[in-house]
PDB file of C-alpha atoms in Angstrom:
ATOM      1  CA  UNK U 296       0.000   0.000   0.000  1.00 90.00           C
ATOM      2  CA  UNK U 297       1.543   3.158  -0.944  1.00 93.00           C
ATOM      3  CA  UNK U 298       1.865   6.567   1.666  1.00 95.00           C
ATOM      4  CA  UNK U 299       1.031   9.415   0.079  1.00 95.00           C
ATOM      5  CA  UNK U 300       1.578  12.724   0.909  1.00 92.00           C
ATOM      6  CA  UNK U 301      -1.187  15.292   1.853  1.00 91.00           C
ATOM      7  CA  UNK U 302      -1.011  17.244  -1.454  1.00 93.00           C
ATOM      8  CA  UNK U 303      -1.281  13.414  -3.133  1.00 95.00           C
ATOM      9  CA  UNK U 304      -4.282  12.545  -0.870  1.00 95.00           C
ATOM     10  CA  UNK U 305      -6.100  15.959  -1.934  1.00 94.00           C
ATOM     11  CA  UNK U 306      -5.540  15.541  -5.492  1.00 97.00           C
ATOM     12  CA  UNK U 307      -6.646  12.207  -5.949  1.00 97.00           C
ATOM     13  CA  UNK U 308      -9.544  13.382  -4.100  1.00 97.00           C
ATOM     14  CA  UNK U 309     -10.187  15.969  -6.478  1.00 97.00           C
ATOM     15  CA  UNK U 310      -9.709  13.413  -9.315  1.00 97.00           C
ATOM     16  CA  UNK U 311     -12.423  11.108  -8.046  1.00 97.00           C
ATOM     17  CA  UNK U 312     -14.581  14.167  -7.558  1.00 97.00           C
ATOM     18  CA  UNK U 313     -14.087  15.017 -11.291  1.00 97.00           C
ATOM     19  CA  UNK U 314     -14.563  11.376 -12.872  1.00 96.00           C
ATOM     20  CA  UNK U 315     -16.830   9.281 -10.255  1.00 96.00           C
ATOM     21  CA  UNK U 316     -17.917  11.817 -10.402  1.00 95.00           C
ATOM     22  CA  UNK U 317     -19.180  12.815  -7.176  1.00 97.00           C
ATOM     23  CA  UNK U 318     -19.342  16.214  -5.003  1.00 96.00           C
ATOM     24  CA  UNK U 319     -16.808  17.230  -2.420  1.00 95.00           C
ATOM     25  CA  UNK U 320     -20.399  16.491   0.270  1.00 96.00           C
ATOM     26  CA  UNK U 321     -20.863  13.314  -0.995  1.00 97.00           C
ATOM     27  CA  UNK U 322     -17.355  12.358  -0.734  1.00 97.00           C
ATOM     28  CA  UNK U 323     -17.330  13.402   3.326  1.00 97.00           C
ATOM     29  CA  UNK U 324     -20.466  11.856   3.527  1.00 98.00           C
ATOM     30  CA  UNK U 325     -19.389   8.814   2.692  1.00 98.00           C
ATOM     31  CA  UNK U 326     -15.927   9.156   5.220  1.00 97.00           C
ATOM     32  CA  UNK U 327     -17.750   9.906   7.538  1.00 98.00           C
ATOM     33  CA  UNK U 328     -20.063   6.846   7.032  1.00 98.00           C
ATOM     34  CA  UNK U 329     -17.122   4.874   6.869  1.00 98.00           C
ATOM     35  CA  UNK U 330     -15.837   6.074  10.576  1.00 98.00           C
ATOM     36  CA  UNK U 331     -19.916   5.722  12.280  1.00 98.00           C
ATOM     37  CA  UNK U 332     -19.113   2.386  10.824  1.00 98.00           C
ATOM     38  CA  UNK U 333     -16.214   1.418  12.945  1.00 98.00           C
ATOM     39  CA  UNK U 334     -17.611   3.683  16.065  1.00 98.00           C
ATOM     40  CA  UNK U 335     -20.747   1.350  15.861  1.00 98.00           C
ATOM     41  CA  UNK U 336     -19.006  -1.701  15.899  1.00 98.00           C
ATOM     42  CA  UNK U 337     -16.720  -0.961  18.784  1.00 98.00           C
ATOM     43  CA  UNK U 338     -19.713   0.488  20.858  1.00 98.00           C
ATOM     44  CA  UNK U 339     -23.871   0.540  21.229  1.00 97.00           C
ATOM     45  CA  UNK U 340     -25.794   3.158  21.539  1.00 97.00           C
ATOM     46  CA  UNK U 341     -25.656   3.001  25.432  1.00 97.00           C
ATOM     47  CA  UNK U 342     -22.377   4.786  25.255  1.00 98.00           C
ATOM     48  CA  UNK U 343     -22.176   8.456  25.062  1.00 98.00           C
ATOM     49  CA  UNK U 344     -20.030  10.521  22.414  1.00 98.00           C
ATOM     50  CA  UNK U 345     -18.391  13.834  22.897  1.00 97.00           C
ATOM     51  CA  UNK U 346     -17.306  15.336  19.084  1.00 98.00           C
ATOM     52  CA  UNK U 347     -14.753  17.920  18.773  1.00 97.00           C
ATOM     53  CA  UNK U 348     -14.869  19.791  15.374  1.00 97.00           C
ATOM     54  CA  UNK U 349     -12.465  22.147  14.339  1.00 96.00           C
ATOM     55  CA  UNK U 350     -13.399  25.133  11.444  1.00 95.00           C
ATOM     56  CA  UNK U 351     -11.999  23.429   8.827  1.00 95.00           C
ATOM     57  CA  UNK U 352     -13.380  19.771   6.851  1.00 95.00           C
ATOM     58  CA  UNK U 353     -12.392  17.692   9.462  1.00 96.00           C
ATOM     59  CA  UNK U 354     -14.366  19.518  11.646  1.00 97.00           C
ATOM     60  CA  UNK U 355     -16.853  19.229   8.954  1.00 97.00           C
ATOM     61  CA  UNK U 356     -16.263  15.570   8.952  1.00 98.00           C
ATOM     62  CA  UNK U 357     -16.758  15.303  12.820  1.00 98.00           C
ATOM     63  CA  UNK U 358     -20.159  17.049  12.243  1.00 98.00           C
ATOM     64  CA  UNK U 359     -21.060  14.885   9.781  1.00 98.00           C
ATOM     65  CA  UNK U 360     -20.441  11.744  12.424  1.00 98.00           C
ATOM     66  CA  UNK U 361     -21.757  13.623  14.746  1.00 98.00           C
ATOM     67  CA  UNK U 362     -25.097  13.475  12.812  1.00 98.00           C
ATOM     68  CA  UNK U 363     -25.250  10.056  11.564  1.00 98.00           C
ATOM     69  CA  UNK U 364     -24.213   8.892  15.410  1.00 98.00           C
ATOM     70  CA  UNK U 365     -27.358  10.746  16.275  1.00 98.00           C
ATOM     71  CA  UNK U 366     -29.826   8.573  13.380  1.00 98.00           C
ATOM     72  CA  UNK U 367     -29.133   5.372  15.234  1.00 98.00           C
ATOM     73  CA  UNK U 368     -29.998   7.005  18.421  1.00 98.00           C
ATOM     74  CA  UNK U 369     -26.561   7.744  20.018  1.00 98.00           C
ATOM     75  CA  UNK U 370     -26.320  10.883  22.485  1.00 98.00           C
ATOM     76  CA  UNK U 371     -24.335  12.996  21.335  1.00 98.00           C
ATOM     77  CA  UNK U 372     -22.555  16.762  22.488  1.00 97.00           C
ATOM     78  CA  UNK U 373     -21.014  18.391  20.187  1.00 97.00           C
ATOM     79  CA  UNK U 374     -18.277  21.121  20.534  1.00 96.00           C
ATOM     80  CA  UNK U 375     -16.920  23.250  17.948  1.00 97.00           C
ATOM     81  CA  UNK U 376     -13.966  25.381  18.179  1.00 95.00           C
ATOM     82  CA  UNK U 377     -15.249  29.045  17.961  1.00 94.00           C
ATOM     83  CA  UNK U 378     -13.725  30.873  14.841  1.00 93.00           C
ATOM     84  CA  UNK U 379     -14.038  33.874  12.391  1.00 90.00           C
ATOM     85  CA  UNK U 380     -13.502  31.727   9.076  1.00 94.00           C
ATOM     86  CA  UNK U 381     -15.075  28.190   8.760  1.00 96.00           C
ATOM     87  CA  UNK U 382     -14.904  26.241   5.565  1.00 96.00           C
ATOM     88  CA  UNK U 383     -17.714  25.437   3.347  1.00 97.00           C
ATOM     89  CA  UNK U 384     -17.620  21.894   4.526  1.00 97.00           C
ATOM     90  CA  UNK U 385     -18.279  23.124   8.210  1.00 97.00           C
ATOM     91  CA  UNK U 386     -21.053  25.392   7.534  1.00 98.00           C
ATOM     92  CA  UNK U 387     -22.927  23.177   5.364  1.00 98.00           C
ATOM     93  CA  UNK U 388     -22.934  20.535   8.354  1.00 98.00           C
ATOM     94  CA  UNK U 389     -23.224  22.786  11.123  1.00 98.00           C
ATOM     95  CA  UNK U 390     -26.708  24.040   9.575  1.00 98.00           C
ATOM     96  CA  UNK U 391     -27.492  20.318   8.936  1.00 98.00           C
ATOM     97  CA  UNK U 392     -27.259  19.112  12.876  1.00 98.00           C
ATOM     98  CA  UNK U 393     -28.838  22.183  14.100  1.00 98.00           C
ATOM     99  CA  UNK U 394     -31.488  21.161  11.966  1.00 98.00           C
ATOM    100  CA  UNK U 395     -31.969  17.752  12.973  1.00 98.00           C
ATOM    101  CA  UNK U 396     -32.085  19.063  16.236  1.00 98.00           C
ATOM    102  CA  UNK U 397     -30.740  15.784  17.993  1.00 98.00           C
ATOM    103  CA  UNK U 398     -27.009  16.652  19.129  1.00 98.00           C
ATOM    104  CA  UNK U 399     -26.513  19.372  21.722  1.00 96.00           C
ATOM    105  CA  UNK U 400     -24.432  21.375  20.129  1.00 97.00           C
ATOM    106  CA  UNK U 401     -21.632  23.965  22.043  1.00 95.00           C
ATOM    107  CA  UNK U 402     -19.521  26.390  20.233  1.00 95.00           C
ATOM    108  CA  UNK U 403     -16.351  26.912  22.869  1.00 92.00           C
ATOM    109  CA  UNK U 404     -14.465  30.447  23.076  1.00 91.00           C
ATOM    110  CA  UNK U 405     -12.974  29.806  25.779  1.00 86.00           C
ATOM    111  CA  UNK U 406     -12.255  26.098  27.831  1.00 78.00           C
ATOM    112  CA  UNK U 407     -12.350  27.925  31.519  1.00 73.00           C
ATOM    113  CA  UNK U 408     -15.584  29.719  30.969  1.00 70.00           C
ATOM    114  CA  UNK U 409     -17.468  26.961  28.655  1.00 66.00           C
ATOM    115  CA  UNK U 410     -16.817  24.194  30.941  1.00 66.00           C
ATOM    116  CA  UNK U 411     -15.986  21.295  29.113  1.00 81.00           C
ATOM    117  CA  UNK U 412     -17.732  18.148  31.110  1.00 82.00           C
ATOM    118  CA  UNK U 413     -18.965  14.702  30.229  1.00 88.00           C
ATOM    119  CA  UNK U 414     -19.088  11.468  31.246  1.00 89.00           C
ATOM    120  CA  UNK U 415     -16.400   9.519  31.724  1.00 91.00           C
ATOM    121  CA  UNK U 416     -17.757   6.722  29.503  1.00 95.00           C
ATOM    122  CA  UNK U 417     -18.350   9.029  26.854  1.00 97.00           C
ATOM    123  CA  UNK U 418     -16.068   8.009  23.974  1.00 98.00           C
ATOM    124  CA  UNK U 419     -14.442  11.073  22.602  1.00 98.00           C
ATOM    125  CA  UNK U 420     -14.128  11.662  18.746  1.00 98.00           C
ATOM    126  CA  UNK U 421     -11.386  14.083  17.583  1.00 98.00           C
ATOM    127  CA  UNK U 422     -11.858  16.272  14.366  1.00 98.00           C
ATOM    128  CA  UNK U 423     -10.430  19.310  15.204  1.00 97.00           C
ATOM    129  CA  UNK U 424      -7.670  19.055  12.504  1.00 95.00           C
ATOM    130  CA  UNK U 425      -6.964  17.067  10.001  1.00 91.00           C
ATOM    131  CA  UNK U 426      -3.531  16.788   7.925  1.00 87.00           C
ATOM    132  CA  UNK U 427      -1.792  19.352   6.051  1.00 73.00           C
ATOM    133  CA  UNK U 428      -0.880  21.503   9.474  1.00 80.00           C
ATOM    134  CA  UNK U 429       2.386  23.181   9.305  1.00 77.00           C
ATOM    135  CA  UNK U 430       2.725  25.259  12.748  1.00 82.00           C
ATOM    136  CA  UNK U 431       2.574  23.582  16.280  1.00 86.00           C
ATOM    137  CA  UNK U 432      -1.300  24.059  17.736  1.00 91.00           C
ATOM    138  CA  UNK U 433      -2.098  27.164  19.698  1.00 91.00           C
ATOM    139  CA  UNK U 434      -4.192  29.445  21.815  1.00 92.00           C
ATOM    140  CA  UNK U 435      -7.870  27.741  22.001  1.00 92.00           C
ATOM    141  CA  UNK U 436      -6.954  24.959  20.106  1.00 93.00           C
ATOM    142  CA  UNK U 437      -4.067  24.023  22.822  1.00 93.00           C
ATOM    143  CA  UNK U 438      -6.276  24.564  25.621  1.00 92.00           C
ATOM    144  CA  UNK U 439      -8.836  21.769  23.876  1.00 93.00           C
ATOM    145  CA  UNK U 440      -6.223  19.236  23.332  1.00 94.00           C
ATOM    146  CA  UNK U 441      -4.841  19.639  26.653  1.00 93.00           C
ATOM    147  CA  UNK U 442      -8.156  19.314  28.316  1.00 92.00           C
ATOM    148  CA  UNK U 443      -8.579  16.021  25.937  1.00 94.00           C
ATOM    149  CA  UNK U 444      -5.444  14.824  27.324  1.00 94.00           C
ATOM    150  CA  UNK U 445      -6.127  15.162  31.132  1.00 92.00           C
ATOM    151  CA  UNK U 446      -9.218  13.140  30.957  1.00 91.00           C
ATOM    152  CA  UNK U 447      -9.453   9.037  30.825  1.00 91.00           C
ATOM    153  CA  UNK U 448     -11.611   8.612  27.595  1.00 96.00           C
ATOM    154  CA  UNK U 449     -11.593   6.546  25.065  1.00 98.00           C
ATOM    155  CA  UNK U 450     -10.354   8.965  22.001  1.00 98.00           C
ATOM    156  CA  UNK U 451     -10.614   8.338  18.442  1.00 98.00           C
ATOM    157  CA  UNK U 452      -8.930  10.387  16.099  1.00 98.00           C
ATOM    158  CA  UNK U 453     -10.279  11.751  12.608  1.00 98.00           C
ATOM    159  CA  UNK U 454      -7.388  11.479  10.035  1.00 96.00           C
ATOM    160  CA  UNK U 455      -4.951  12.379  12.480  1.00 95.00           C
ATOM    161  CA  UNK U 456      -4.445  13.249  15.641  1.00 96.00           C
ATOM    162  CA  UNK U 457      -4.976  16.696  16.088  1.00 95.00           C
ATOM    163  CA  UNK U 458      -2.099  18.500  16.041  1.00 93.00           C
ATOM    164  CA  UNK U 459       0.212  16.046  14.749  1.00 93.00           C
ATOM    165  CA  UNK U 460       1.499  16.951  11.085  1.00 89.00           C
ATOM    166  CA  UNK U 461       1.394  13.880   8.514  1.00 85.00           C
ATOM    167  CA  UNK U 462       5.160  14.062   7.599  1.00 80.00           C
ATOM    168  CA  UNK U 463       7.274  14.017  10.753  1.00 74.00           C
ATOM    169  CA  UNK U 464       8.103  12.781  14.092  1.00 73.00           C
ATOM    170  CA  UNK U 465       6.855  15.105  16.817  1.00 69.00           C
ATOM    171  CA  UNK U 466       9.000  14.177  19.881  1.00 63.00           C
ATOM    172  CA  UNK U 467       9.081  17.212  22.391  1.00 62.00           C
ATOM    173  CA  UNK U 468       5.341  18.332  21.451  1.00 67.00           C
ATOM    174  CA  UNK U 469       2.916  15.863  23.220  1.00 78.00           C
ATOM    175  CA  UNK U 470       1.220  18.526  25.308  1.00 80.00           C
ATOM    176  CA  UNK U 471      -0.021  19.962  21.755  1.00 91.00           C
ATOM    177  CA  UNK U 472      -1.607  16.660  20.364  1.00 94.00           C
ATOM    178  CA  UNK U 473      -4.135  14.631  21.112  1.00 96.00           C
ATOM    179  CA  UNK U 474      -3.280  11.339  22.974  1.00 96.00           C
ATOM    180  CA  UNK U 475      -5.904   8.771  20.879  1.00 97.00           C
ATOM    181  CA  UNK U 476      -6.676   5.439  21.421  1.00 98.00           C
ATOM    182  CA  UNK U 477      -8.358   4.691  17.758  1.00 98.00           C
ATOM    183  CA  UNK U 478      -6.814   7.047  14.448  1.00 98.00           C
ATOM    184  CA  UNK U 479      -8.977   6.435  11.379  1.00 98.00           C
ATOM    185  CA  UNK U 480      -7.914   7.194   8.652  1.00 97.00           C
ATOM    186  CA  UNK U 481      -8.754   7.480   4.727  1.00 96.00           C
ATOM    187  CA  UNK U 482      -7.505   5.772   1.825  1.00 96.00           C
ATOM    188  CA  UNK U 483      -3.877   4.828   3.000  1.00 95.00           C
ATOM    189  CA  UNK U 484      -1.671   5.677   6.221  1.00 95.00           C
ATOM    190  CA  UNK U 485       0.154   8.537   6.768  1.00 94.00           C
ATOM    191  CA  UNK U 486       4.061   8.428   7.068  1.00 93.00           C
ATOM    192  CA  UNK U 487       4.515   9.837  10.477  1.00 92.00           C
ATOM    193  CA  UNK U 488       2.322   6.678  11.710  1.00 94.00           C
ATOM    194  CA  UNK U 489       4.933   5.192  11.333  1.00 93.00           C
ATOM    195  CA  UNK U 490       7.322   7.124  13.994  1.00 91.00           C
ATOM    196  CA  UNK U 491       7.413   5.645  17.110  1.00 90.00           C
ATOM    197  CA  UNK U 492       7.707   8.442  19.218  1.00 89.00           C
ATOM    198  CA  UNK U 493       4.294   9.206  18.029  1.00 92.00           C
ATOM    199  CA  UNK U 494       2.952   5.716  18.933  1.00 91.00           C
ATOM    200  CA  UNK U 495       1.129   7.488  22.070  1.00 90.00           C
ATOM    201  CA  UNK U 496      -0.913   9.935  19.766  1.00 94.00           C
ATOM    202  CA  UNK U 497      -1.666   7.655  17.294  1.00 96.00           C
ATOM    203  CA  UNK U 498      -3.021   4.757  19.168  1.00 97.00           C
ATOM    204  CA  UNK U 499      -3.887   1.677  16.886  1.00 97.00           C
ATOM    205  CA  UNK U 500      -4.734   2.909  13.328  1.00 97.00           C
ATOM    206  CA  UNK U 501      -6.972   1.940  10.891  1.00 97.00           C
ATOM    207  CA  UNK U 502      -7.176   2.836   6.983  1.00 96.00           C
ATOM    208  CA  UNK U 503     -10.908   3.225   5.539  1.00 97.00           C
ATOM    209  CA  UNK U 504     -11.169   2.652   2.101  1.00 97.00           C
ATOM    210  CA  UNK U 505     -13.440   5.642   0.610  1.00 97.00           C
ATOM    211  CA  UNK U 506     -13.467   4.774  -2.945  1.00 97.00           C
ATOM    212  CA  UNK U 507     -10.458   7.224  -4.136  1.00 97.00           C
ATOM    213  CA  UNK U 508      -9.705   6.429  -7.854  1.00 97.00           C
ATOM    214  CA  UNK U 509      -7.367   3.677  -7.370  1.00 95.00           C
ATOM    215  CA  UNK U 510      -5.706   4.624 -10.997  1.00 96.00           C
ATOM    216  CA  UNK U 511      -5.045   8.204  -9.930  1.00 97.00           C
ATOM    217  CA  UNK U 512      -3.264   6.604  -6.787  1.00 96.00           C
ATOM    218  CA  UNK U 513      -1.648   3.859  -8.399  1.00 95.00           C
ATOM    219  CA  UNK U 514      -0.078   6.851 -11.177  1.00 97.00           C
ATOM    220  CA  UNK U 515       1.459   8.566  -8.128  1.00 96.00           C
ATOM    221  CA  UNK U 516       4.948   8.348  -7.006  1.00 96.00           C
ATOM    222  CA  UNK U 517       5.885   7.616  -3.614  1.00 95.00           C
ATOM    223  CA  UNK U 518       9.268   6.352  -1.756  1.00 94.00           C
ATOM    224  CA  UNK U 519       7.308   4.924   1.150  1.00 95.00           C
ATOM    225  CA  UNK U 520       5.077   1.666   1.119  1.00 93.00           C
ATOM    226  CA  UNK U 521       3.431  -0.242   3.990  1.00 91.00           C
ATOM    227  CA  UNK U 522       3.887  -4.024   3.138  1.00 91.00           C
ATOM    228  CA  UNK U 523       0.540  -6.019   3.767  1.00 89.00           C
ATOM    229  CA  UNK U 524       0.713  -9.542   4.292  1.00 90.00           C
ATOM    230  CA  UNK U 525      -1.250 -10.079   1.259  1.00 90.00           C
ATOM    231  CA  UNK U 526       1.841  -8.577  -0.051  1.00 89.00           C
ATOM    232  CA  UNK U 527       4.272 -11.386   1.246  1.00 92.00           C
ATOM    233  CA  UNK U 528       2.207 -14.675   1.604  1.00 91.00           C
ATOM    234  CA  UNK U 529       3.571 -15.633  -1.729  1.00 89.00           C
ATOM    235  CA  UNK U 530       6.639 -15.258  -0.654  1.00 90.00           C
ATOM    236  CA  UNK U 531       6.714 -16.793   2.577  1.00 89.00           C
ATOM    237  CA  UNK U 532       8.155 -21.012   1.690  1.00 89.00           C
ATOM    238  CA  UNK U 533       6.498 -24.031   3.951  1.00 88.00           C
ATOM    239  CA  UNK U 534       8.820 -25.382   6.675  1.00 88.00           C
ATOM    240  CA  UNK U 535      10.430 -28.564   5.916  1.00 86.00           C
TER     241      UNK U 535
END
């Protein structure tokens, strides 16, 4: 299976956009589908979730879970990081939930004042941010993942871990990324899952198959594969 980088992963999504073809909503429709699938396997509806969206489309994508948690009659709080920009993908699923009218929904400003609380069963999803970060996490954001990280819950990560970047070790900077149990994410793994110093953000990981163009991937280069065993059974002789 080949890693890809970020700018890879975004333009083979644009590819299968353009000759599936399907929309960019339909496309995080069906990751997120693919994640409520996994969520519902590893726990019933008796369990609480806590969803943490950030303003970009993994905070989209974390309001999209959020959603189909709630058709199958999961509880579900929702808390989105406030923000002056939000992309498309946000909006369009923020005014979604608040119409289905299921989730209680929080936008935080500020950790201290919106007091974050919930059960301690509650399984906490992570889609604050996704990959393609290139600064160490801040301000609000920090604050989040550090009141994440204090707690005993079960976390499961969107893409990545937020704050850890898809390319690199991040030794020295655990206090700015979430610690997660679970990391699910699309099409292939990212390299830095495969640093060991980040073995306590990334947790066990898991890669969801959302129908990317497998031509467009196979076209694009890459130094790094993960070996399956599918990969080596054939070469793997009987003992005499």
């Amino acid at each position: 299976m080949k890693i890809l980088s970020n700018e890879q992963i975004r333009e083979a999504d644009e590819f299968t956009m353009l000759n599936e073809p399907i929309s960019d909503d339909a496309l995080m429709e069906r990751a997120a589908a693919k994640c409520v699938d996994f969520l519902k396997q590893q726990w019933n509806n008796s369990v609480p979730f806590v969803v943490f969206c950030g303003p970009g489309n993994n905070g989209g994508d974390g309001l999209v879970i959020a959603r189909l948690l709630c058709e199958y009659d999961y509880k579900v709080t929702v808390y989105c990081l406030d923000s002056v920009k939000y992309s498309d993908g946000f909006n369009l699923n923020y005014e979604r939930i608040k119409k289905q009218n299921l989730a209680i929904v929080h936008i935080i400003s500020d950790v201290k004042e919106d007091l974050l609380q919930y059960p301690e069963n509650a399984i906490v999803v992570d889609a604050l941010f996704g990959s393609g970060l290139s600064k160490n996490v801040t301000g609000l954001a920090l604050d989040i993942i550090e009141d994440i990280n204090k707690n005993n819950n079960t976390v499961v990560s969107i893409d990545l871990p937020s704050g850890l970047w898809d390319i690199k070790s991040m030794a020295g900077d655990s206090n700015a990324i979430v610690h997660s149990n679970f990391t699910l994410t699309f099409q292939c793994p990212k390299l830095s899952f495969f640093f060991s110093e980040n073995g306590t953000f990334v947790g066990r990981w898991l890669v969801l198959d959302i129908g990317l163009n497998k031509d467009f991937i196979a076209s694009c280069p890459s130094n790094y594969y993960y070996v399956e065993k599918h990969d080596i059974n054939s070469l793997i002789r009987a003992r005499k």
